[in-house]
Short mmCIF file of C-alpha atoms and ligand atoms in Angstrom, two decimals:
data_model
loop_
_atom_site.label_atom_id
_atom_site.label_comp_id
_atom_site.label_asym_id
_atom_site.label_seq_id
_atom_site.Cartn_x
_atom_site.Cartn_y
_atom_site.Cartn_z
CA UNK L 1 -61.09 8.61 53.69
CA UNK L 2 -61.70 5.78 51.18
CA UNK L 3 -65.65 7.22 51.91
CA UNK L 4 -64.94 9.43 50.03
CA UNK L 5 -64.19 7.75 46.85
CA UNK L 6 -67.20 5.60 47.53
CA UNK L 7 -69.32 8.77 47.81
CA UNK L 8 -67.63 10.24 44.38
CA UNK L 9 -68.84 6.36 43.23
CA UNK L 10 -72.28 6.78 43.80
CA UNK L 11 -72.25 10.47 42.78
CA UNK L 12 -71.38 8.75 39.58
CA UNK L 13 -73.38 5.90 39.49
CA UNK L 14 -76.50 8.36 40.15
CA UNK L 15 -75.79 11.01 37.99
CA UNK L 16 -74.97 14.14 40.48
CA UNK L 17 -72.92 15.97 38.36
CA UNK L 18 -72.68 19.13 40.71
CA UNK L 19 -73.77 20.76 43.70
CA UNK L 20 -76.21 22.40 41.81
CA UNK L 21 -77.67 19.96 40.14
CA UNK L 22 -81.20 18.97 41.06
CA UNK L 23 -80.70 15.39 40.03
CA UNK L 24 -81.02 12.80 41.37
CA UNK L 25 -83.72 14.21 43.67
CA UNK L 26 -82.60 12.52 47.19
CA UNK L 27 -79.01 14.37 46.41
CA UNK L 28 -80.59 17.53 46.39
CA UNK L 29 -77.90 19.89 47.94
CA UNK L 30 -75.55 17.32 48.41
CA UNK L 31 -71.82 18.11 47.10
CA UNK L 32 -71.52 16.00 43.05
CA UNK L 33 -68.79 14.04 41.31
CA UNK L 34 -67.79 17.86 40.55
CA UNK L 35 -67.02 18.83 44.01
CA UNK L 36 -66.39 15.31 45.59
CA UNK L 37 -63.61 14.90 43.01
CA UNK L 38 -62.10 18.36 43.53
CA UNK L 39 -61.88 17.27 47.38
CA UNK L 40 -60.25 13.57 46.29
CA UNK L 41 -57.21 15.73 45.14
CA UNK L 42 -57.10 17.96 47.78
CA UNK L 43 -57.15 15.13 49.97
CA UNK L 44 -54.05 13.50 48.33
CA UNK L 45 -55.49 11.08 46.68
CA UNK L 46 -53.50 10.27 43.01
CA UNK L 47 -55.42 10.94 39.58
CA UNK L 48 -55.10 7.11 38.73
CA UNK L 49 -56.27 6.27 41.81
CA UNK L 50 -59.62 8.18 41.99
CA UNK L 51 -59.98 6.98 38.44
CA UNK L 52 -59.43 3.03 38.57
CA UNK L 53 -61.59 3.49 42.43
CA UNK L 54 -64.66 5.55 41.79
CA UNK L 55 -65.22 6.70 38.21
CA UNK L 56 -64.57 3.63 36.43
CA UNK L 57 -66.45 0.84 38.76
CA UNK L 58 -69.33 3.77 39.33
CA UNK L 59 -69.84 3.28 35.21
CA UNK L 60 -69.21 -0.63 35.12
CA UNK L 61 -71.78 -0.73 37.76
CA UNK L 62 -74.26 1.81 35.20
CA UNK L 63 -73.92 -0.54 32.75
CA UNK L 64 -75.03 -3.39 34.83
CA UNK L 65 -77.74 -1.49 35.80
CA UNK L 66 -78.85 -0.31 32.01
CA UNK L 67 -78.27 -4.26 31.76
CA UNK L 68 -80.77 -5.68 34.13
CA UNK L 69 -82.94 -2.95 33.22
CA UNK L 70 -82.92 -1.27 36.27
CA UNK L 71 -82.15 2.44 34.73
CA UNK L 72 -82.76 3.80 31.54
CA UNK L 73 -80.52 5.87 28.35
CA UNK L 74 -81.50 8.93 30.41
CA UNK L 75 -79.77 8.03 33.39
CA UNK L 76 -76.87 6.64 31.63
CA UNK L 77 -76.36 10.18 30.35
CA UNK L 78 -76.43 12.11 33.52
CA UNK L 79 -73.88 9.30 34.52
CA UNK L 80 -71.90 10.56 32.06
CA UNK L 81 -72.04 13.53 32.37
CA UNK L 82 -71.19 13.09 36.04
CA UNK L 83 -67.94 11.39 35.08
CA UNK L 84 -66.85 14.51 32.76
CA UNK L 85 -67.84 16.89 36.05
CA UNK L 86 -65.20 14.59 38.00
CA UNK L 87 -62.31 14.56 35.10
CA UNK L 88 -62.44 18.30 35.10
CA UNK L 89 -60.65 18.23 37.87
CA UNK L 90 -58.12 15.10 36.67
CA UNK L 91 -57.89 16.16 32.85
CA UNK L 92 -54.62 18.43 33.42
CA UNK L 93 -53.19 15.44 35.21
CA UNK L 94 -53.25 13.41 32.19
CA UNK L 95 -52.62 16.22 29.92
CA UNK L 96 -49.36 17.36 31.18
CA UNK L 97 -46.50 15.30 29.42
CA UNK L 98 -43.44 16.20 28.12
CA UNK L 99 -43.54 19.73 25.62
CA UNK L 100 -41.64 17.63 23.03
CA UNK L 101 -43.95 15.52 21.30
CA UNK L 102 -43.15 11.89 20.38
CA UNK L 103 -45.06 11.98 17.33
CA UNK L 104 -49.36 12.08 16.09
CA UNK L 105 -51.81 10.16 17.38
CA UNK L 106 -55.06 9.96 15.49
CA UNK L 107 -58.07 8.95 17.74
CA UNK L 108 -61.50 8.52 17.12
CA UNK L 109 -64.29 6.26 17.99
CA UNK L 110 -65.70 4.52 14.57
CA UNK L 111 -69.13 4.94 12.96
CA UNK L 112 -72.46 4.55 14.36
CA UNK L 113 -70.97 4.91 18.10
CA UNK L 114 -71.55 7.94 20.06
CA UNK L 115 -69.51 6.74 23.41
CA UNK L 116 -66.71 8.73 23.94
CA UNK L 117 -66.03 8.81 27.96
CA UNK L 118 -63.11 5.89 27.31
CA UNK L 119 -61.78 7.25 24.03
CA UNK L 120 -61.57 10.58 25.56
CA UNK L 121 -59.47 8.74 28.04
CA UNK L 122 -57.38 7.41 26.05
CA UNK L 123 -56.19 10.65 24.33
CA UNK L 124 -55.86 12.56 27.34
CA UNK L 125 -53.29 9.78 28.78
CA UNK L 126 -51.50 9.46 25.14
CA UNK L 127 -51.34 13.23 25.08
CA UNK L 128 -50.02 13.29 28.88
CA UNK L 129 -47.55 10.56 27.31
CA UNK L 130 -45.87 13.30 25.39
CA UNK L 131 -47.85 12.99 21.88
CA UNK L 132 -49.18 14.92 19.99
CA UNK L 133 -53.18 13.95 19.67
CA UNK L 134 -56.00 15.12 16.64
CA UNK L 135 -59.17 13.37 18.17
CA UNK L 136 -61.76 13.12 15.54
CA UNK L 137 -64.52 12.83 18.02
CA UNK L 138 -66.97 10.39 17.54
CA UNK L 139 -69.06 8.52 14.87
CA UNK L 140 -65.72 8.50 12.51
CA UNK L 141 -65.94 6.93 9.02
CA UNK L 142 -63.01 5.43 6.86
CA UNK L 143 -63.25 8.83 5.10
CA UNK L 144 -62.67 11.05 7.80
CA UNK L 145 -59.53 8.82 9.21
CA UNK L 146 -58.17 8.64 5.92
CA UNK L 147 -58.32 12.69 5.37
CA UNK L 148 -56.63 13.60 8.56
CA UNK L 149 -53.93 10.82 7.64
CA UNK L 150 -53.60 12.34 4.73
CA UNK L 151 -51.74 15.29 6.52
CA UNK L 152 -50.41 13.11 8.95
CA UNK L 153 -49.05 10.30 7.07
CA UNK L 154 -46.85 9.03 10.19
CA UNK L 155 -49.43 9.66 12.47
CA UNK L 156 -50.36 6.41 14.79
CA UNK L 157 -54.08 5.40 14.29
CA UNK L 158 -56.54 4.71 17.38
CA UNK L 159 -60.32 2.99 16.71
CA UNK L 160 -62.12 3.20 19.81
CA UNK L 161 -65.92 0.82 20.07
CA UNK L 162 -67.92 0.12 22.54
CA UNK L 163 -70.95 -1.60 20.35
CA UNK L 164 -71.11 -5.18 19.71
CA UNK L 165 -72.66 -4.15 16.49
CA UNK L 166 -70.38 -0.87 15.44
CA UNK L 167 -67.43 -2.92 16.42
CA UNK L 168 -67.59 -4.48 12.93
CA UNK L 169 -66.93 -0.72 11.16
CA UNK L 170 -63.50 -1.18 12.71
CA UNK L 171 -62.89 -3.97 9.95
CA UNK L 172 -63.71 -1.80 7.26
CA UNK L 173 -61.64 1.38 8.65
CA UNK L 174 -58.62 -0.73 8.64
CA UNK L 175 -58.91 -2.35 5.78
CA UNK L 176 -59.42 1.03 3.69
CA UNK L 177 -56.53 2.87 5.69
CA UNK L 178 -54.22 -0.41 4.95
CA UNK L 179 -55.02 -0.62 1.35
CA UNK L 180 -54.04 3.36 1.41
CA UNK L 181 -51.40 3.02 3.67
CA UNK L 182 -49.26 0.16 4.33
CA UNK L 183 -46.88 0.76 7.07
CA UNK L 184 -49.83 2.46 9.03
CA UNK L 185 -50.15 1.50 12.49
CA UNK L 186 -53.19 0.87 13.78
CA UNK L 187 -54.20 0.14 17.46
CA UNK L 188 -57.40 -0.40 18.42
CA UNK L 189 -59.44 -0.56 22.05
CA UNK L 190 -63.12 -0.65 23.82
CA UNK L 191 -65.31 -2.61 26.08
CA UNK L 192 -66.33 -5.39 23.53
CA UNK L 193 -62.89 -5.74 21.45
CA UNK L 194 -60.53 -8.23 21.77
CA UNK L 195 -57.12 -9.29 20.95
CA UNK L 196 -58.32 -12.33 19.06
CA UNK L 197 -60.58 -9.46 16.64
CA UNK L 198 -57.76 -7.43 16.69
CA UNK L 199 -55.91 -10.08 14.43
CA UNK L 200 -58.84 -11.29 12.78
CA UNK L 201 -59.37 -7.62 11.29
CA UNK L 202 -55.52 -6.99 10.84
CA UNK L 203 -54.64 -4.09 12.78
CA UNK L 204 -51.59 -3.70 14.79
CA UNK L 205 -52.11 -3.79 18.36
CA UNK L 206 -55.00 -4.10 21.08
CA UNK L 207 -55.09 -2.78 24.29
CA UNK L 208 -57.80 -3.22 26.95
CA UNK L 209 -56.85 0.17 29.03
CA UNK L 210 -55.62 3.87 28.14
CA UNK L 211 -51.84 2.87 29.61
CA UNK L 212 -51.48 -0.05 27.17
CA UNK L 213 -51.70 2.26 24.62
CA UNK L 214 -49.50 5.02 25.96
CA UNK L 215 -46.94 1.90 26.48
CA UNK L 216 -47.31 0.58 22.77
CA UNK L 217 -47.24 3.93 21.11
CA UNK L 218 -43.56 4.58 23.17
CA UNK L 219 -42.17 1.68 21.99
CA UNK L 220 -43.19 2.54 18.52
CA UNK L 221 -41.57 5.92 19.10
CA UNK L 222 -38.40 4.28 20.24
CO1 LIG D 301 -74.16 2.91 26.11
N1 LIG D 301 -73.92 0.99 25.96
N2 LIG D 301 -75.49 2.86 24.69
N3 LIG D 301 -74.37 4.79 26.44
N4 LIG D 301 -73.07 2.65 27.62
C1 LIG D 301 -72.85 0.38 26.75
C2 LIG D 301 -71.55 0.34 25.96
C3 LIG D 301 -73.44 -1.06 27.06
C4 LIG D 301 -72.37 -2.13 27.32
C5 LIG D 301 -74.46 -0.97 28.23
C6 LIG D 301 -75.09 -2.31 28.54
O1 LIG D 301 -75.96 -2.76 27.84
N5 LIG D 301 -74.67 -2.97 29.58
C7 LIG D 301 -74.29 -1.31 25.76
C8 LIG D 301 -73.53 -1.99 24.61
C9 LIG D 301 -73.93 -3.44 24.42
C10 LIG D 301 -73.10 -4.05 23.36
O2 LIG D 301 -73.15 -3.67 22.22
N6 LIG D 301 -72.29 -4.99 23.77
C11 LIG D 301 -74.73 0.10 25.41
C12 LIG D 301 -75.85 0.41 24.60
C13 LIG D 301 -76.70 -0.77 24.16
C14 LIG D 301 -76.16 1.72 24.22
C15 LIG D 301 -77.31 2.20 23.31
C16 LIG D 301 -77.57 1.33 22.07
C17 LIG D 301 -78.56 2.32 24.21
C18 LIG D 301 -79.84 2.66 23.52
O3 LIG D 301 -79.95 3.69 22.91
N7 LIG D 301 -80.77 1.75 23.61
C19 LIG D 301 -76.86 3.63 22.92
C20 LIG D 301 -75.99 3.66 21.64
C21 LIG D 301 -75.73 5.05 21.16
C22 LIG D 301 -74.65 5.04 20.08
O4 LIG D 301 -73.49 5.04 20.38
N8 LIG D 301 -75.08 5.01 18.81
C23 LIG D 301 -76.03 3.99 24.11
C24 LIG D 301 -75.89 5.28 24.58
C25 LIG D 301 -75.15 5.64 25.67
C26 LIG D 301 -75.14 7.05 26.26
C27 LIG D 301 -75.14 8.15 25.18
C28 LIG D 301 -76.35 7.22 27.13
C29 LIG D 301 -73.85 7.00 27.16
C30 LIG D 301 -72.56 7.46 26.43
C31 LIG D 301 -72.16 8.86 26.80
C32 LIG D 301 -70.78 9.19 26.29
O5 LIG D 301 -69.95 8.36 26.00
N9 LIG D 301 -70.55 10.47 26.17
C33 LIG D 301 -73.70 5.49 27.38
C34 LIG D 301 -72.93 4.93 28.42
C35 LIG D 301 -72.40 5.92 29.47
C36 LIG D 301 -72.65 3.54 28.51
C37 LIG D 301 -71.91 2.76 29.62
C38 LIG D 301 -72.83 2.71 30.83
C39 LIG D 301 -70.58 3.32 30.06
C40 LIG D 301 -69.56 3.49 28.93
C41 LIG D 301 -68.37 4.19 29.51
O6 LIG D 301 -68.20 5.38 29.35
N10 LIG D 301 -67.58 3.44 30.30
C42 LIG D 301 -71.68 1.36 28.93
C43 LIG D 301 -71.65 0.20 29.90
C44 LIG D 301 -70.23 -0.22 30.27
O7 LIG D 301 -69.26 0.10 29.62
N11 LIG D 301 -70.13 -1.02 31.29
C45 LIG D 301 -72.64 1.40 27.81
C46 LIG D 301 -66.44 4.00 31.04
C47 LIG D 301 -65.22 4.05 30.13
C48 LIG D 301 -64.04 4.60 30.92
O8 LIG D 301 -64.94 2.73 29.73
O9 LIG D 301 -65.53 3.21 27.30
O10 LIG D 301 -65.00 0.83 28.07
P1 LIG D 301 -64.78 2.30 28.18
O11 LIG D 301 -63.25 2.60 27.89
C49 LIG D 301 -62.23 1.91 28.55
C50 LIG D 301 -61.68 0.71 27.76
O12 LIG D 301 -62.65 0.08 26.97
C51 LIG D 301 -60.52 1.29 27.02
O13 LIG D 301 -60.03 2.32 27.87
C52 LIG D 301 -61.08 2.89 28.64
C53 LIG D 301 -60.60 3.10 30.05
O14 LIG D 301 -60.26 1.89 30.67
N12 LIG D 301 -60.68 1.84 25.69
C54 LIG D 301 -59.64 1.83 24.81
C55 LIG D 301 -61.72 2.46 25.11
N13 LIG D 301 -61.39 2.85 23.88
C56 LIG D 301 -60.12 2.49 23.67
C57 LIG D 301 -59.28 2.68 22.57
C58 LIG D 301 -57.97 2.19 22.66
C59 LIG D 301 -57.52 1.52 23.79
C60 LIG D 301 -58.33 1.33 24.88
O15 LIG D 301 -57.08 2.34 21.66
C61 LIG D 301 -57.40 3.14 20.56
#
């Protein structure tokens, strides 16, 4: 059984996103993360499970790969787009909290950065958590935080980076939403962030997975 979280892994890691698919050529016919995940759930496995087992090690190990050189931007992206054909299936898993929501979260991933497979994750869990989520998408300026703020002025704020280099916008989002709004809260997450930049930038909270969030926004809501 655990093959077949090993074969939704490599699905992944070479970008079969479906059946249908023609990539990656030696797949050809072969079921994708599409399919493979579908069967995961039939199977029993839990959401989390498939999750922290196949999708998420299938796109550490792309980003090894991209790393040593080994594949290119193009694969990357059909790796990604793999990983959205498998949370199809596990999206209403993380969706479906509570009715009652527990108050806003704002969520985007700051300027200059297009990734948006771990933000993404993030809101589904926070709105599965029983919030309420506006997800600005990605490549978000100070402006564009600071307008939806503006009609959500209790609303919790989430930066999401996963560039070395746009990491540093995050400094300059939370400084202008600070100097706007003081008691703003402001969490912020991705591969290359850390709890030590977290203070050094002055924003609230850091968390290195979706649940740490969904944990710190509850005990804001408390
Ligand atoms: Co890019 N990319 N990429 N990429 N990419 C990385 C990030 C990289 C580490 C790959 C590598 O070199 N090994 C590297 C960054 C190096 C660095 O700066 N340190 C990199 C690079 C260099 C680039 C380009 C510059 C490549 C190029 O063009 N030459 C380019 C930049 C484009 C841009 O943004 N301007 C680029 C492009 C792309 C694609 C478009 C092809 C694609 C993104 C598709 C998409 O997102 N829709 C892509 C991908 C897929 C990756 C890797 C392989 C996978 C990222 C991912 O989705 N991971 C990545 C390598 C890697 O991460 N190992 C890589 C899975 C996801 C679940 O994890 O996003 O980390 P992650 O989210 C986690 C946590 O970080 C956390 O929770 C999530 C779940 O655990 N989290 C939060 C995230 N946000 C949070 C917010 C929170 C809390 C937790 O609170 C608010």
């Amino acid at each position: 059984m655990e093959n077949l979280l090993e074969k939704l892994l490599e699905a992944i890691e070479l970008g079969k996103v479906d059946k249908k698919s023609p990539y990656p050529p030696q797949l050809k016919d072969q079921d994708g993360a599409y399919e493979l995940a579908g069967k995961a759930l039939e199977l029993g496995y839990k959401p989390n499970e498939i999750l922290e087992k196949a999708l998420i090690p299938a796109m550490a190990n792309v980003g090894d790969r991209f790393s040593r050189k080994e594949i290119y931007v193009p694969q990357m992206l059909m790796s990604a787009k793999a990983m959205g054909g498998a949370m199809i299936h596990l999206k209403p898993f993380f969706q479906s909290g509570e009715t009652k929501r527990k108050g806003t979260f704002i969520i985007g991933t700051v300027n200059g950065d297009l990734h948006d497979i771990g933000k993404n994750l993030v809101a589904m869990m926070v709105e599965g958590g029983g919030w309420e989520v506006i997800d600005l998408g990605v490549d978000v300026g100070p402006e564009k935080f600071i307008k939806a703020i503006e009609e959500k002025p209790d609303a919790v704020i989430g930066l999401s980076a996963l560039l070395t280099t746009t990491m540093e916008n995050m400094k300059k989002i939370v400084a202008e939403i600070k100097a706007k709004y003081k008691g703003s809260k402001i969490l912020i997450g991705g591969a290359p962030v850390t709890l030590e930049y977290c203070n050094k930038i002055g924003a609230d909270f850091y968390s290195p997975d979706p649940q740490g969030a969904v944990n710190y926004l509850n005990q804001l809501s408390r």
